PDB file of N, CA and C in Angstrom:
ATOM      1  N   UNK A 913     -10.975  10.439  -0.872  1.00 47.00           N
ATOM      2  CA  UNK A 913     -10.308   9.169  -1.012  1.00 47.00           C
ATOM      3  C   UNK A 913      -9.492   9.217  -2.304  1.00 47.00           C
ATOM      4  N   UNK A 914      -8.269   8.808  -2.237  1.00 54.00           N
ATOM      5  CA  UNK A 914      -7.420   8.801  -3.415  1.00 54.00           C
ATOM      6  C   UNK A 914      -7.797   7.633  -4.299  1.00 54.00           C
ATOM      7  N   UNK A 915      -8.239   7.942  -5.498  1.00 58.00           N
ATOM      8  CA  UNK A 915      -8.587   6.899  -6.448  1.00 58.00           C
ATOM      9  C   UNK A 915      -7.704   7.047  -7.667  1.00 58.00           C
ATOM     10  N   UNK A 916      -7.233   5.935  -8.160  1.00 60.00           N
ATOM     11  CA  UNK A 916      -6.391   5.937  -9.344  1.00 60.00           C
ATOM     12  C   UNK A 916      -7.224   5.393 -10.488  1.00 60.00           C
ATOM     13  N   UNK A 917      -7.272   6.115 -11.585  1.00 60.00           N
ATOM     14  CA  UNK A 917      -8.031   5.663 -12.748  1.00 60.00           C
ATOM     15  C   UNK A 917      -7.066   5.155 -13.803  1.00 60.00           C
ATOM     16  N   UNK A 918      -7.305   3.947 -14.252  1.00 61.00           N
ATOM     17  CA  UNK A 918      -6.497   3.352 -15.309  1.00 61.00           C
ATOM     18  C   UNK A 918      -7.412   2.722 -16.326  1.00 61.00           C
ATOM     19  N   UNK A 919      -6.949   2.665 -17.546  1.00 59.00           N
ATOM     20  CA  UNK A 919      -7.748   2.043 -18.588  1.00 59.00           C
ATOM     21  C   UNK A 919      -7.371   0.570 -18.687  1.00 59.00           C
ATOM     22  N   UNK A 920      -8.377  -0.284 -18.685  1.00 57.00           N
ATOM     23  CA  UNK A 920      -8.154  -1.723 -18.768  1.00 57.00           C
ATOM     24  C   UNK A 920      -7.615  -2.068 -20.147  1.00 57.00           C
ATOM     25  N   UNK A 921      -6.533  -2.848 -20.192  1.00 59.00           N
ATOM     26  CA  UNK A 921      -5.903  -3.213 -21.464  1.00 59.00           C
ATOM     27  C   UNK A 921      -6.780  -4.149 -22.286  1.00 59.00           C
ATOM     28  N   UNK A 922      -7.698  -4.846 -21.649  1.00 61.00           N
ATOM     29  CA  UNK A 922      -8.509  -5.829 -22.354  1.00 61.00           C
ATOM     30  C   UNK A 922      -9.866  -5.279 -22.789  1.00 61.00           C
ATOM     31  N   UNK A 923     -10.562  -4.632 -21.895  1.00 62.00           N
ATOM     32  CA  UNK A 923     -11.922  -4.186 -22.223  1.00 62.00           C
ATOM     33  C   UNK A 923     -12.014  -2.679 -22.460  1.00 62.00           C
ATOM     34  N   UNK A 924     -10.948  -1.941 -22.209  1.00 60.00           N
ATOM     35  CA  UNK A 924     -10.859  -0.486 -22.418  1.00 60.00           C
ATOM     36  C   UNK A 924     -11.804   0.314 -21.532  1.00 60.00           C
ATOM     37  N   UNK A 925     -12.256  -0.281 -20.433  1.00 63.00           N
ATOM     38  CA  UNK A 925     -13.055   0.444 -19.448  1.00 63.00           C
ATOM     39  C   UNK A 925     -12.113   1.051 -18.407  1.00 63.00           C
ATOM     40  N   UNK A 926     -12.560   2.096 -17.766  1.00 60.00           N
ATOM     41  CA  UNK A 926     -11.774   2.720 -16.708  1.00 60.00           C
ATOM     42  C   UNK A 926     -11.959   1.910 -15.433  1.00 60.00           C
ATOM     43  N   UNK A 927     -10.848   1.609 -14.770  1.00 59.00           N
ATOM     44  CA  UNK A 927     -10.875   0.881 -13.512  1.00 59.00           C
ATOM     45  C   UNK A 927     -10.441   1.838 -12.416  1.00 59.00           C
ATOM     46  N   UNK A 928     -11.288   2.012 -11.398  1.00 68.00           N
ATOM     47  CA  UNK A 928     -10.935   2.863 -10.270  1.00 68.00           C
ATOM     48  C   UNK A 928     -10.407   1.990  -9.152  1.00 68.00           C
ATOM     49  N   UNK A 929      -9.284   2.390  -8.570  1.00 68.00           N
ATOM     50  CA  UNK A 929      -8.682   1.605  -7.494  1.00 68.00           C
ATOM     51  C   UNK A 929      -8.542   2.463  -6.247  1.00 68.00           C
ATOM     52  N   UNK A 930      -8.362   1.789  -5.120  1.00 76.00           N
ATOM     53  CA  UNK A 930      -8.150   2.460  -3.856  1.00 76.00           C
ATOM     54  C   UNK A 930      -6.978   1.788  -3.154  1.00 76.00           C
ATOM     55  N   UNK A 931      -6.453   2.455  -2.148  1.00 84.00           N
ATOM     56  CA  UNK A 931      -5.350   1.882  -1.379  1.00 84.00           C
ATOM     57  C   UNK A 931      -5.868   0.769  -0.483  1.00 84.00           C
ATOM     58  N   UNK A 932      -5.240  -0.396  -0.579  1.00 87.00           N
ATOM     59  CA  UNK A 932      -5.590  -1.537   0.265  1.00 87.00           C
ATOM     60  C   UNK A 932      -4.315  -2.229   0.731  1.00 87.00           C
ATOM     61  N   UNK A 933      -4.419  -2.957   1.822  1.00 87.00           N
ATOM     62  CA  UNK A 933      -3.327  -3.833   2.238  1.00 87.00           C
ATOM     63  C   UNK A 933      -3.926  -4.981   3.035  1.00 87.00           C
ATOM     64  N   UNK A 934      -3.157  -6.042   3.181  1.00 88.00           N
ATOM     65  CA  UNK A 934      -3.645  -7.177   3.963  1.00 88.00           C
ATOM     66  C   UNK A 934      -2.644  -7.508   5.061  1.00 88.00           C
ATOM     67  N   UNK A 935      -3.188  -8.005   6.154  1.00 89.00           N
ATOM     68  CA  UNK A 935      -2.375  -8.390   7.302  1.00 89.00           C
ATOM     69  C   UNK A 935      -3.147  -9.448   8.084  1.00 89.00           C
ATOM     70  N   UNK A 936      -2.493 -10.559   8.401  1.00 89.00           N
ATOM     71  CA  UNK A 936      -3.123 -11.643   9.162  1.00 89.00           C
ATOM     72  C   UNK A 936      -4.444 -12.099   8.531  1.00 89.00           C
ATOM     73  N   UNK A 937      -4.424 -12.301   7.216  1.00 83.00           N
ATOM     74  CA  UNK A 937      -5.600 -12.777   6.464  1.00 83.00           C
ATOM     75  C   UNK A 937      -6.788 -11.818   6.518  1.00 83.00           C
ATOM     76  N   UNK A 938      -6.542 -10.550   6.776  1.00 88.00           N
ATOM     77  CA  UNK A 938      -7.596  -9.537   6.766  1.00 88.00           C
ATOM     78  C   UNK A 938      -7.182  -8.447   5.786  1.00 88.00           C
ATOM     79  N   UNK A 939      -8.125  -7.995   4.944  1.00 89.00           N
ATOM     80  CA  UNK A 939      -7.858  -6.935   3.975  1.00 89.00           C
ATOM     81  C   UNK A 939      -8.407  -5.623   4.528  1.00 89.00           C
ATOM     82  N   UNK A 940      -7.629  -4.550   4.367  1.00 90.00           N
ATOM     83  CA  UNK A 940      -7.995  -3.228   4.870  1.00 90.00           C
ATOM     84  C   UNK A 940      -8.051  -2.229   3.723  1.00 90.00           C
ATOM     85  N   UNK A 941      -9.006  -1.313   3.795  1.00 88.00           N
ATOM     86  CA  UNK A 941      -9.185  -0.254   2.813  1.00 88.00           C
ATOM     87  C   UNK A 941      -8.887   1.073   3.488  1.00 88.00           C
ATOM     88  N   UNK A 942      -8.106   1.918   2.817  1.00 87.00           N
ATOM     89  CA  UNK A 942      -7.762   3.216   3.399  1.00 87.00           C
ATOM     90  C   UNK A 942      -8.983   4.124   3.392  1.00 87.00           C
ATOM     91  N   UNK A 943      -9.253   4.734   4.551  1.00 84.00           N
ATOM     92  CA  UNK A 943     -10.392   5.648   4.671  1.00 84.00           C
ATOM     93  C   UNK A 943     -10.109   6.953   3.941  1.00 84.00           C
ATOM     94  N   UNK A 944     -11.169   7.666   3.644  1.00 72.00           N
ATOM     95  CA  UNK A 944     -11.083   8.946   2.952  1.00 72.00           C
ATOM     96  C   UNK A 944     -10.291   9.935   3.800  1.00 72.00           C
ATOM     97  N   UNK A 945      -9.173  10.407   3.279  1.00 62.00           N
ATOM     98  CA  UNK A 945      -8.313  11.322   4.038  1.00 62.00           C
ATOM     99  C   UNK A 945      -8.878  12.738   4.089  1.00 62.00           C
ATOM    100  N   UNK A 946      -9.825  13.070   3.194  1.00 60.00           N
ATOM    101  CA  UNK A 946     -10.400  14.416   3.201  1.00 60.00           C
ATOM    102  C   UNK A 946     -11.241  14.674   4.446  1.00 60.00           C
ATOM    103  N   UNK A 947     -11.843  13.628   4.982  1.00 57.00           N
ATOM    104  CA  UNK A 947     -12.680  13.814   6.166  1.00 57.00           C
ATOM    105  C   UNK A 947     -11.869  13.785   7.455  1.00 57.00           C
ATOM    106  N   UNK A 948     -10.634  13.394   7.367  1.00 51.00           N
ATOM    107  CA  UNK A 948      -9.781  13.310   8.550  1.00 51.00           C
ATOM    108  C   UNK A 948      -8.950  14.593   8.659  1.00 51.00           C
ATOM    109  N   UNK A 949      -9.287  15.429   9.585  1.00 62.00           N
ATOM    110  CA  UNK A 949      -8.625  16.736   9.701  1.00 62.00           C
ATOM    111  C   UNK A 949      -7.215  16.649  10.272  1.00 62.00           C
ATOM    112  N   UNK A 950      -6.882  15.553  10.929  1.00 66.00           N
ATOM    113  CA  UNK A 950      -5.553  15.409  11.516  1.00 66.00           C
ATOM    114  C   UNK A 950      -4.545  14.787  10.548  1.00 66.00           C
ATOM    115  N   UNK A 951      -4.995  14.426   9.366  1.00 68.00           N
ATOM    116  CA  UNK A 951      -4.159  13.789   8.349  1.00 68.00           C
ATOM    117  C   UNK A 951      -3.473  12.516   8.851  1.00 68.00           C
ATOM    118  N   UNK A 952      -4.166  11.803   9.703  1.00 78.00           N
ATOM    119  CA  UNK A 952      -3.686  10.514  10.186  1.00 78.00           C
ATOM    120  C   UNK A 952      -4.325   9.436   9.317  1.00 78.00           C
ATOM    121  N   UNK A 953      -3.521   8.519   8.829  1.00 83.00           N
ATOM    122  CA  UNK A 953      -4.071   7.462   7.993  1.00 83.00           C
ATOM    123  C   UNK A 953      -4.957   6.550   8.819  1.00 83.00           C
ATOM    124  N   UNK A 954      -6.146   6.284   8.306  1.00 88.00           N
ATOM    125  CA  UNK A 954      -7.069   5.361   8.954  1.00 88.00           C
ATOM    126  C   UNK A 954      -7.427   4.262   7.963  1.00 88.00           C
ATOM    127  N   UNK A 955      -7.402   3.040   8.457  1.00 89.00           N
ATOM    128  CA  UNK A 955      -7.696   1.876   7.626  1.00 89.00           C
ATOM    129  C   UNK A 955      -8.840   1.101   8.251  1.00 89.00           C
ATOM    130  N   UNK A 956      -9.752   0.630   7.407  1.00 90.00           N
ATOM    131  CA  UNK A 956     -10.888  -0.151   7.895  1.00 90.00           C
ATOM    132  C   UNK A 956     -10.854  -1.550   7.295  1.00 90.00           C
ATOM    133  N   UNK A 957     -11.149  -2.565   8.108  1.00 92.00           N
ATOM    134  CA  UNK A 957     -11.210  -3.918   7.563  1.00 92.00           C
ATOM    135  C   UNK A 957     -12.421  -4.049   6.642  1.00 92.00           C
ATOM    136  N   UNK A 958     -12.280  -4.819   5.581  1.00 89.00           N
ATOM    137  CA  UNK A 958     -13.389  -5.047   4.654  1.00 89.00           C
ATOM    138  C   UNK A 958     -13.601  -6.549   4.496  1.00 89.00           C
ATOM    139  N   UNK A 959     -14.782  -6.907   4.070  1.00 87.00           N
ATOM    140  CA  UNK A 959     -15.119  -8.291   3.831  1.00 87.00           C
ATOM    141  C   UNK A 959     -14.598  -8.660   2.435  1.00 87.00           C
ATOM    142  N   UNK A 960     -13.542  -9.431   2.395  1.00 79.00           N
ATOM    143  CA  UNK A 960     -12.920  -9.786   1.130  1.00 79.00           C
ATOM    144  C   UNK A 960     -12.367 -11.192   1.247  1.00 79.00           C
ATOM    145  N   UNK A 961     -12.542 -11.963   0.192  1.00 78.00           N
ATOM    146  CA  UNK A 961     -12.030 -13.322   0.197  1.00 78.00           C
ATOM    147  C   UNK A 961     -11.417 -13.614  -1.170  1.00 78.00           C
ATOM    148  N   UNK A 962     -10.176 -14.080  -1.161  1.00 79.00           N
ATOM    149  CA  UNK A 962      -9.516 -14.470  -2.397  1.00 79.00           C
ATOM    150  C   UNK A 962     -10.130 -15.764  -2.910  1.00 79.00           C
ATOM    151  N   UNK A 963     -10.322 -15.850  -4.222  1.00 86.00           N
ATOM    152  CA  UNK A 963     -10.777 -17.098  -4.819  1.00 86.00           C
ATOM    153  C   UNK A 963      -9.858 -17.425  -5.990  1.00 86.00           C
ATOM    154  N   UNK A 964      -9.733 -18.702  -6.335  1.00 90.00           N
ATOM    155  CA  UNK A 964      -8.880 -19.073  -7.465  1.00 90.00           C
ATOM    156  C   UNK A 964      -9.387 -18.454  -8.771  1.00 90.00           C
ATOM    157  N   UNK A 965      -8.479 -18.174  -9.682  1.00 90.00           N
ATOM    158  CA  UNK A 965      -8.826 -17.559 -10.966  1.00 90.00           C
ATOM    159  C   UNK A 965      -9.839 -18.419 -11.724  1.00 90.00           C
ATOM    160  N   UNK A 966      -9.674 -19.719 -11.677  1.00 91.00           N
ATOM    161  CA  UNK A 966     -10.609 -20.609 -12.381  1.00 91.00           C
ATOM    162  C   UNK A 966     -12.027 -20.459 -11.833  1.00 91.00           C
ATOM    163  N   UNK A 967     -12.150 -20.327 -10.534  1.00 90.00           N
ATOM    164  CA  UNK A 967     -13.471 -20.137  -9.927  1.00 90.00           C
ATOM    165  C   UNK A 967     -14.056 -18.778 -10.326  1.00 90.00           C
ATOM    166  N   UNK A 968     -13.233 -17.762 -10.384  1.00 87.00           N
ATOM    167  CA  UNK A 968     -13.683 -16.441 -10.813  1.00 87.00           C
ATOM    168  C   UNK A 968     -14.187 -16.491 -12.246  1.00 87.00           C
ATOM    169  N   UNK A 969     -13.437 -17.156 -13.130  1.00 87.00           N
ATOM    170  CA  UNK A 969     -13.865 -17.276 -14.532  1.00 87.00           C
ATOM    171  C   UNK A 969     -15.214 -17.979 -14.639  1.00 87.00           C
ATOM    172  N   UNK A 970     -15.404 -19.035 -13.855  1.00 88.00           N
ATOM    173  CA  UNK A 970     -16.682 -19.749 -13.868  1.00 88.00           C
ATOM    174  C   UNK A 970     -17.815 -18.842 -13.435  1.00 88.00           C
ATOM    175  N   UNK A 971     -17.597 -18.061 -12.409  1.00 85.00           N
ATOM    176  CA  UNK A 971     -18.644 -17.154 -11.922  1.00 85.00           C
ATOM    177  C   UNK A 971     -18.964 -16.078 -12.950  1.00 85.00           C
ATOM    178  N   UNK A 972     -17.944 -15.555 -13.633  1.00 86.00           N
ATOM    179  CA  UNK A 972     -18.171 -14.507 -14.625  1.00 86.00           C
ATOM    180  C   UNK A 972     -18.917 -15.051 -15.846  1.00 86.00           C
ATOM    181  N   UNK A 973     -18.682 -16.282 -16.215  1.00 84.00           N
ATOM    182  CA  UNK A 973     -19.359 -16.884 -17.363  1.00 84.00           C
ATOM    183  C   UNK A 973     -20.839 -17.060 -17.093  1.00 84.00           C
ATOM    184  N   UNK A 974     -21.202 -17.312 -15.846  1.00 76.00           N
ATOM    185  CA  UNK A 974     -22.595 -17.575 -15.495  1.00 76.00           C
ATOM    186  C   UNK A 974     -23.381 -16.323 -15.135  1.00 76.00           C
ATOM    187  N   UNK A 975     -22.822 -15.146 -15.353  1.00 67.00           N
ATOM    188  CA  UNK A 975     -23.566 -13.905 -15.049  1.00 67.00           C
ATOM    189  C   UNK A 975     -24.589 -13.595 -16.097  1.00 67.00           C
TER     190      UNK A 975
END
């Protein structure tokens, strides 16, 4: 799986990312291409829900 490592500008931790896209209110994650011998892109739906930034901040404060 292609992962991109970047350093967070705020906390200086490494953030690993993966290829994702959304379509019709569904988010998809790109499957690991190393296991696919035909080199055909495969995408799987994932359980993901957008929440407002204010709600995210509240949840992070209460951890």
